[in-house]
Amino acid sequence: MLAAYFDCPGGPENLYVKNVTKPNPGEGEVLVKVSASALNRADLLQRRGKYLPLEGASDILGLEAAGNVVGLGPGCRGQWKIGDAVMALLSGGGQAEYVTVPEGCLMPVPKDLTFTQAAAIPEAWITAFQLLHFVGKVQEGERVLIHAGASGVGIAAIQLVRLAKAVPIVTAGTEAKLKATEEAGAAVGFNYKNENFSEKVLEFTQGSGVDIILDPVGGSYWEKNIKCLNTDGRWIIYGLLGGGEVHGDFLSSLLNKRATIHTSLLRSRDKKYKEQLVKDFTEKVLPYFSRRMSPHLKPLVHSTYRLDDIADAHRTMENNKNIGKIVIQISDLVPGTQ
């Protein structure tokens, strides 16, 4: 089969399409023929050699995919049948023609969605769901500050905060991105490049601050985050785009707010945890992707690329050009192309 590949860590120019061995489903696994996958920051880090696959996981890029079931491994419980349209939360391997998936990490594609839209859901939306509910324990009426509000996780988090009857507040770096977050349901948004988001958040909340912060930035935001965090607030770090170093009187500031820091990565969670997460998401969130439901949830696809244009997709994300998800179409591939 054909798959996205790189021989040594480095820039997007190292990526190409390679002919590799088609996987066989093991105990309790399902074989999926992939129609579309999607790009995540973790793929960029893995390509640079900074985020290695878990032991036993595929070293092919791709943490989410959508397609059809074409094979069942021994021990499957009958939840899926050949031909089912599914989307998958993966530990790797999604940017290829075929991928094997534990049956509990699959979800049905909502009837109103295409495979392109479905591929934009698993990693981003389940990450946002996990951060808000499994980690942050969001409650009705709480205010949630979402950094990188126009990212795949950010757009998902805005809508999931609304679904939880809480209030989404966002930061983003351009007016176009802020407009997209407003359309997704953000109560208010601030441009972190030319506004002090901490002061603006306090102004919007009449001085009380936010109850939860979803933060993929990390160190460079710590002072502003703590300043606009409510007493007993929860600061959830799930990325370090702004670095991991903290300078200053960090612990005193945190202690004075009685604040809690949580950190979370989804890829490294064990199979049991992921299957429970997928089950809860399927039951509590997936129905709202139907046009008949209110609120109606919508994945936002920024752009699509053929797999043999994977390097261009990486460049788009590295340059922070995307609003929502970048989707990779798996079709009409020629091995060896870059």
Tab-separated table of C-alpha atoms in Angstrom:
chain	number	residue	atom	x	y	z
A	1	MET	CA	0.000	0.000	0.000
A	2	LEU	CA	1.016	3.663	-0.320
A	3	ALA	CA	1.702	5.860	2.695
A	4	ALA	CA	3.219	9.182	3.758
A	5	TYR	CA	6.817	8.581	4.752
A	6	PHE	CA	10.140	10.192	5.614
A	7	ASP	CA	13.538	8.529	5.925
A	8	CYS	CA	15.121	10.979	8.359
A	9	PRO	CA	13.795	13.783	10.574
A	10	GLY	CA	13.728	17.271	9.108
A	11	GLY	CA	11.640	19.674	7.061
A	12	PRO	CA	8.561	19.067	4.899
A	13	GLU	CA	10.830	18.418	1.903
A	14	ASN	CA	11.727	15.051	3.482
A	15	LEU	CA	8.182	13.735	3.031
A	16	TYR	CA	7.228	11.456	0.157
A	17	VAL	CA	4.783	8.669	-0.763
A	18	LYS	CA	6.234	5.189	-0.259
A	19	ASN	CA	5.063	1.675	-1.008
A	20	VAL	CA	4.910	-0.147	2.348
A	21	THR	CA	3.463	-3.412	3.640
A	22	LYS	CA	-0.301	-3.424	4.072
A	23	PRO	CA	-1.174	-4.130	7.735
A	24	ASN	CA	-3.187	-7.129	8.878
A	25	PRO	CA	-5.738	-6.682	11.675
A	26	GLY	CA	-4.750	-8.363	14.933
A	27	GLU	CA	-6.870	-9.512	17.855
A	28	GLY	CA	-9.861	-7.169	18.245
A	29	GLU	CA	-8.726	-4.945	15.374
A	30	VAL	CA	-10.509	-3.707	12.258
A	31	LEU	CA	-8.889	-3.007	8.876
A	32	VAL	CA	-10.039	0.295	7.366
A	33	LYS	CA	-9.534	1.429	3.769
A	34	VAL	CA	-8.775	5.118	4.266
A	35	SER	CA	-10.542	7.757	2.191
A	36	ALA	CA	-9.230	10.769	4.099
A	37	SER	CA	-6.973	11.612	7.025
A	38	ALA	CA	-6.140	14.939	8.663
A	39	LEU	CA	-3.051	16.779	9.800
A	40	ASN	CA	-2.171	17.541	13.420
A	41	ARG	CA	0.688	19.370	15.142
A	42	ALA	CA	1.872	15.985	16.394
A	43	ASP	CA	2.558	14.963	12.774
A	44	LEU	CA	4.851	17.968	12.345
A	45	LEU	CA	6.676	17.148	15.573
A	46	GLN	CA	7.073	13.500	14.568
A	47	ARG	CA	8.473	14.530	11.190
A	48	ARG	CA	11.063	16.660	13.025
A	49	GLY	CA	11.994	13.723	15.266
A	50	LYS	CA	10.564	15.362	18.396
A	51	TYR	CA	7.495	13.166	19.005
A	52	LEU	CA	8.226	9.488	18.455
A	53	PRO	CA	5.444	6.922	17.947
A	54	LEU	CA	4.478	4.808	20.941
A	55	GLU	CA	6.019	1.352	21.203
A	56	GLY	CA	4.091	-0.994	18.944
A	57	ALA	CA	2.313	1.820	17.071
A	58	SER	CA	2.701	2.488	13.356
A	59	ASP	CA	5.522	4.866	12.442
A	60	ILE	CA	3.421	6.222	9.570
A	61	LEU	CA	2.013	9.713	10.200
A	62	GLY	CA	-1.679	10.270	10.878
A	63	LEU	CA	-3.653	10.276	14.138
A	64	GLU	CA	-7.126	10.211	12.586
A	65	ALA	CA	-8.810	8.809	9.493
A	66	ALA	CA	-12.148	8.095	7.858
A	67	GLY	CA	-13.045	5.325	5.439
A	68	ASN	CA	-14.711	1.930	5.108
A	69	VAL	CA	-14.266	-1.309	7.030
A	70	VAL	CA	-12.671	-3.931	4.744
A	71	GLY	CA	-11.456	-6.531	7.238
A	72	LEU	CA	-12.052	-7.882	10.736
A	73	GLY	CA	-9.420	-9.444	12.963
A	74	PRO	CA	-9.986	-12.418	15.263
A	75	GLY	CA	-11.933	-11.698	18.424
A	76	CYS	CA	-13.977	-8.774	17.106
A	77	ARG	CA	-17.266	-8.519	18.965
A	78	GLY	CA	-19.505	-7.865	15.970
A	79	GLN	CA	-19.801	-4.119	16.468
A	80	TRP	CA	-18.622	-3.459	12.897
A	81	LYS	CA	-19.224	-5.144	9.552
A	82	ILE	CA	-17.568	-5.011	6.132
A	83	GLY	CA	-18.522	-1.814	4.313
A	84	ASP	CA	-19.326	0.299	7.381
A	85	ALA	CA	-18.355	3.962	7.049
A	86	VAL	CA	-16.197	4.765	10.068
A	87	MET	CA	-13.827	7.348	11.505
A	88	ALA	CA	-10.904	6.375	13.689
A	89	LEU	CA	-8.853	7.746	16.567
A	90	LEU	CA	-5.324	6.448	15.963
A	91	SER	CA	-1.896	6.238	17.545
A	92	GLY	CA	-0.446	6.519	14.024
A	93	GLY	CA	-0.817	5.155	10.512
A	94	GLY	CA	-3.732	7.242	9.227
A	95	GLN	CA	-1.981	8.797	6.227
A	96	ALA	CA	-1.936	5.593	4.216
A	97	GLU	CA	-4.300	3.561	2.060
A	98	TYR	CA	-5.082	1.142	4.908
A	99	VAL	CA	-4.863	1.275	8.689
A	100	THR	CA	-5.680	-1.178	11.493
A	101	VAL	CA	-7.687	0.141	14.429
A	102	PRO	CA	-8.821	-1.348	17.768
A	103	GLU	CA	-12.554	-1.784	17.296
A	104	GLY	CA	-13.273	0.393	20.332
A	105	CYS	CA	-11.474	3.362	18.742
A	106	LEU	CA	-13.876	3.518	15.796
A	107	MET	CA	-16.989	5.672	15.439
A	108	PRO	CA	-19.690	5.662	12.747
A	109	VAL	CA	-19.509	8.508	10.251
A	110	PRO	CA	-22.579	10.723	10.848
A	111	LYS	CA	-24.959	10.407	7.889
A	112	ASP	CA	-24.822	14.099	7.010
A	113	LEU	CA	-21.015	14.174	6.710
A	114	THR	CA	-18.573	13.345	3.913
A	115	PHE	CA	-15.384	11.396	4.550
A	116	THR	CA	-13.464	14.674	4.228
A	117	GLN	CA	-15.505	16.216	7.039
A	118	ALA	CA	-15.391	13.024	9.114
A	119	ALA	CA	-11.591	12.869	8.917
A	120	ALA	CA	-11.496	16.296	10.601
A	121	ILE	CA	-13.240	15.014	13.736
A	122	PRO	CA	-11.492	12.232	15.720
A	123	GLU	CA	-8.233	13.707	17.035
A	124	ALA	CA	-9.269	17.368	17.295
A	125	TRP	CA	-12.789	16.934	18.632
A	126	ILE	CA	-11.958	14.084	21.007
A	127	THR	CA	-8.978	16.054	22.313
A	128	ALA	CA	-11.247	19.034	23.022
A	129	PHE	CA	-13.880	16.754	24.586
A	130	GLN	CA	-11.268	15.094	26.781
A	131	LEU	CA	-9.794	18.406	27.954
A	132	LEU	CA	-13.177	19.884	28.798
A	133	HIS	CA	-14.890	16.889	30.397
A	134	PHE	CA	-12.354	14.246	31.475
A	135	VAL	CA	-9.732	16.764	32.634
A	136	GLY	CA	-11.388	20.133	33.192
A	137	LYS	CA	-14.798	18.916	34.434
A	138	VAL	CA	-16.506	21.884	32.780
A	139	GLN	CA	-19.783	22.975	34.365
A	140	GLU	CA	-22.773	24.891	33.024
A	141	GLY	CA	-22.239	28.649	33.146
A	142	GLU	CA	-18.446	28.483	33.507
A	143	ARG	CA	-16.227	30.647	31.333
A	144	VAL	CA	-13.571	28.898	29.254
A	145	LEU	CA	-10.608	30.658	27.636
A	146	ILE	CA	-9.518	28.816	24.487
A	147	HIS	CA	-6.106	29.743	23.103
A	148	ALA	CA	-5.469	29.039	19.399
A	149	GLY	CA	-9.210	29.382	18.964
A	150	ALA	CA	-9.129	28.931	15.176
A	151	SER	CA	-7.149	25.668	15.275
A	152	GLY	CA	-8.836	22.313	14.802
A	153	VAL	CA	-9.006	21.751	18.563
A	154	GLY	CA	-10.011	25.377	19.134
A	155	ILE	CA	-12.974	25.335	16.721
A	156	ALA	CA	-14.122	22.044	18.259
A	157	ALA	CA	-13.711	23.356	21.815
A	158	ILE	CA	-15.813	26.462	21.102
A	159	GLN	CA	-18.744	24.326	19.979
A	160	LEU	CA	-18.331	21.796	22.803
A	161	VAL	CA	-18.245	24.590	25.395
A	162	ARG	CA	-21.534	25.855	23.955
A	163	LEU	CA	-22.935	22.312	24.067
A	164	ALA	CA	-22.002	22.197	27.771
A	165	LYS	CA	-23.898	25.504	28.250
A	166	ALA	CA	-20.707	27.285	29.230
A	167	VAL	CA	-19.152	30.447	27.749
A	168	PRO	CA	-16.291	30.209	25.195
A	169	ILE	CA	-13.747	33.049	25.056
A	170	VAL	CA	-10.920	32.803	22.519
A	171	THR	CA	-7.590	34.192	21.407
A	172	ALA	CA	-6.296	34.103	17.834
A	173	GLY	CA	-3.693	35.915	15.755
A	174	THR	CA	-5.643	37.428	12.835
A	175	GLU	CA	-8.990	39.099	12.271
A	176	ALA	CA	-9.953	36.331	9.841
A	177	LYS	CA	-9.335	33.729	12.532
A	178	LEU	CA	-11.330	35.728	15.086
A	179	LYS	CA	-14.198	35.956	12.591
A	180	ALA	CA	-14.149	32.165	12.196
A	181	THR	CA	-14.273	31.677	15.969
A	182	GLU	CA	-17.232	34.056	16.202
A	183	GLU	CA	-19.053	32.039	13.527
A	184	ALA	CA	-18.285	28.864	15.504
A	185	GLY	CA	-19.939	30.352	18.596
A	186	ALA	CA	-17.292	32.228	20.577
A	187	ALA	CA	-18.793	34.810	22.932
A	188	VAL	CA	-15.825	37.117	22.366
A	189	GLY	CA	-12.333	36.912	20.898
A	190	PHE	CA	-9.083	38.806	21.269
A	191	ASN	CA	-6.102	39.196	18.941
A	192	TYR	CA	-3.124	38.206	21.069
A	193	LYS	CA	-0.749	40.007	18.691
A	194	ASN	CA	-2.095	43.503	19.336
A	195	GLU	CA	-4.220	43.166	22.473
A	196	ASN	CA	-3.429	42.190	26.054
A	197	PHE	CA	-5.773	39.223	26.201
A	198	SER	CA	-5.517	38.987	29.982
A	199	GLU	CA	-6.787	42.526	30.514
A	200	LYS	CA	-9.491	42.070	27.873
A	201	VAL	CA	-10.693	38.832	29.489
A	202	LEU	CA	-10.917	40.520	32.887
A	203	GLU	CA	-12.823	43.394	31.334
A	204	PHE	CA	-15.266	41.022	29.607
A	205	THR	CA	-15.818	38.990	32.790
A	206	GLN	CA	-16.160	42.118	34.942
A	207	GLY	CA	-13.000	41.295	36.855
A	208	SER	CA	-13.758	37.717	37.833
A	209	GLY	CA	-11.716	35.938	35.138
A	210	VAL	CA	-12.213	32.528	33.575
A	211	ASP	CA	-12.768	29.159	35.226
A	212	ILE	CA	-10.861	27.045	32.688
A	213	ILE	CA	-8.028	27.775	30.263
A	214	LEU	CA	-7.295	25.421	27.350
A	215	ASP	CA	-3.682	26.178	26.496
A	216	PRO	CA	-1.476	24.714	23.735
A	217	VAL	CA	1.042	27.569	24.117
A	218	GLY	CA	2.610	27.065	27.541
A	219	GLY	CA	5.477	29.033	29.050
A	220	SER	CA	5.244	32.361	27.245
A	221	TYR	CA	1.618	32.834	28.389
A	222	TRP	CA	1.976	31.975	32.068
A	223	GLU	CA	1.698	35.454	33.606
A	224	LYS	CA	-1.273	36.525	31.494
A	225	ASN	CA	-2.981	33.171	32.043
A	226	ILE	CA	-2.727	33.341	35.828
A	227	LYS	CA	-3.782	36.994	35.875
A	228	CYS	CA	-7.092	36.259	34.101
A	229	LEU	CA	-7.763	32.916	35.837
A	230	ASN	CA	-10.525	32.913	38.437
A	231	THR	CA	-9.827	31.791	41.998
A	232	ASP	CA	-9.813	27.961	42.050
A	233	GLY	CA	-9.541	27.968	38.260
A	234	ARG	CA	-8.151	25.119	36.133
A	235	TRP	CA	-5.334	25.756	33.668
A	236	ILE	CA	-5.029	22.856	31.205
A	237	ILE	CA	-1.820	22.669	29.165
A	238	TYR	CA	-1.871	20.355	26.142
A	239	GLY	CA	0.964	21.815	24.056
A	240	LEU	CA	4.069	23.977	24.300
A	241	LEU	CA	4.051	26.112	21.161
A	242	GLY	CA	5.389	28.999	23.266
A	243	GLY	CA	8.060	26.916	24.977
A	244	GLY	CA	8.284	25.087	28.281
A	245	GLU	CA	10.414	27.511	30.291
A	246	VAL	CA	8.855	29.694	32.983
A	247	HIS	CA	10.655	32.693	34.498
A	248	GLY	CA	9.435	34.723	37.461
A	249	ASP	CA	7.433	34.239	40.637
A	250	PHE	CA	5.311	31.520	39.105
A	251	LEU	CA	4.392	29.408	42.139
A	252	SER	CA	3.391	32.363	44.337
A	253	SER	CA	1.094	33.642	41.595
A	254	LEU	CA	-0.439	30.186	41.190
A	255	LEU	CA	-0.829	29.704	44.940
A	256	ASN	CA	-2.550	33.053	45.414
A	257	LYS	CA	-5.236	31.972	42.949
A	258	ARG	CA	-5.514	28.479	44.474
A	259	ALA	CA	-5.288	27.454	40.827
A	260	THR	CA	-4.774	23.947	39.489
A	261	ILE	CA	-2.558	23.064	36.534
A	262	HIS	CA	-3.421	19.984	34.510
A	263	THR	CA	-1.340	18.647	31.636
A	264	SER	CA	-2.636	16.255	29.050
A	265	LEU	CA	-1.567	14.382	25.917
A	266	LEU	CA	-4.002	12.120	24.101
A	267	ARG	CA	-1.671	10.057	21.911
A	268	SER	CA	0.155	8.470	24.857
A	269	ARG	CA	-3.030	7.398	26.678
A	270	ASP	CA	-3.609	3.666	26.922
A	271	LYS	CA	-6.113	1.725	24.829
A	272	LYS	CA	-8.657	1.362	27.642
A	273	TYR	CA	-8.714	5.108	28.277
A	274	LYS	CA	-9.080	5.921	24.580
A	275	GLU	CA	-11.876	3.414	24.116
A	276	GLN	CA	-13.822	4.917	27.031
A	277	LEU	CA	-13.227	8.381	25.621
A	278	VAL	CA	-14.461	7.324	22.176
A	279	LYS	CA	-17.510	5.621	23.728
A	280	ASP	CA	-18.475	8.727	25.704
A	281	PHE	CA	-17.913	11.012	22.722
A	282	THR	CA	-20.005	8.734	20.491
A	283	GLU	CA	-22.895	8.715	22.943
A	284	LYS	CA	-22.837	12.329	24.129
A	285	VAL	CA	-21.532	14.362	21.192
A	286	LEU	CA	-21.758	12.481	17.881
A	287	PRO	CA	-25.575	12.811	17.554
A	288	TYR	CA	-25.203	16.607	17.404
A	289	PHE	CA	-23.421	16.398	14.037
A	290	SER	CA	-26.829	15.639	12.535
A	291	ARG	CA	-28.477	18.643	10.861
A	292	ARG	CA	-31.650	17.809	12.773
A	293	MET	CA	-30.043	18.456	16.149
A	294	SER	CA	-29.670	21.724	18.010
A	295	PRO	CA	-27.047	22.855	18.639
A	296	HIS	CA	-25.686	21.532	15.365
A	297	LEU	CA	-21.967	20.753	15.509
A	298	LYS	CA	-19.842	21.286	12.394
A	299	PRO	CA	-16.225	20.335	11.664
A	300	LEU	CA	-14.402	23.124	9.859
A	301	VAL	CA	-12.148	22.059	6.980
A	302	HIS	CA	-9.662	24.727	5.925
A	303	SER	CA	-8.173	22.923	2.933
A	304	THR	CA	-7.604	19.518	1.379
A	305	TYR	CA	-4.402	18.089	-0.092
A	306	ARG	CA	-3.617	14.914	-1.984
A	307	LEU	CA	-1.301	12.610	-0.072
A	308	ASP	CA	1.443	13.232	-2.625
A	309	ASP	CA	1.169	16.946	-1.728
A	310	ILE	CA	1.708	16.179	1.963
A	311	ALA	CA	4.746	18.499	2.152
A	312	ASP	CA	2.592	21.472	1.144
A	313	ALA	CA	0.045	20.545	3.815
A	314	HIS	CA	2.806	20.563	6.445
A	315	ARG	CA	4.046	23.958	5.249
A	316	THR	CA	0.548	25.414	5.539
A	317	MET	CA	0.244	24.289	9.149
A	318	GLU	CA	3.787	25.330	10.053
A	319	ASN	CA	3.035	28.819	8.771
A	320	ASN	CA	-0.157	28.952	10.896
A	321	LYS	CA	-2.274	29.616	7.817
A	322	ASN	CA	-5.064	27.172	8.559
A	323	ILE	CA	-8.412	28.001	10.121
A	324	GLY	CA	-9.793	24.647	11.210
A	325	LYS	CA	-8.475	21.351	9.862
A	326	ILE	CA	-6.197	20.410	6.991
A	327	VAL	CA	-7.440	17.174	5.402
A	328	ILE	CA	-5.362	14.706	3.382
A	329	GLN	CA	-7.165	12.872	0.569
A	330	ILE	CA	-5.977	9.294	0.028
A	331	SER	CA	-6.514	8.551	-3.676
A	332	ASP	CA	-4.800	8.278	-7.081
A	333	LEU	CA	-1.360	8.016	-5.508
A	334	VAL	CA	1.961	7.481	-7.236
A	335	PRO	CA	4.753	5.997	-5.076
A	336	GLY	CA	7.934	8.014	-4.733
A	337	THR	CA	6.366	11.427	-5.384
A	338	GLN	CA	7.179	14.451	-3.248
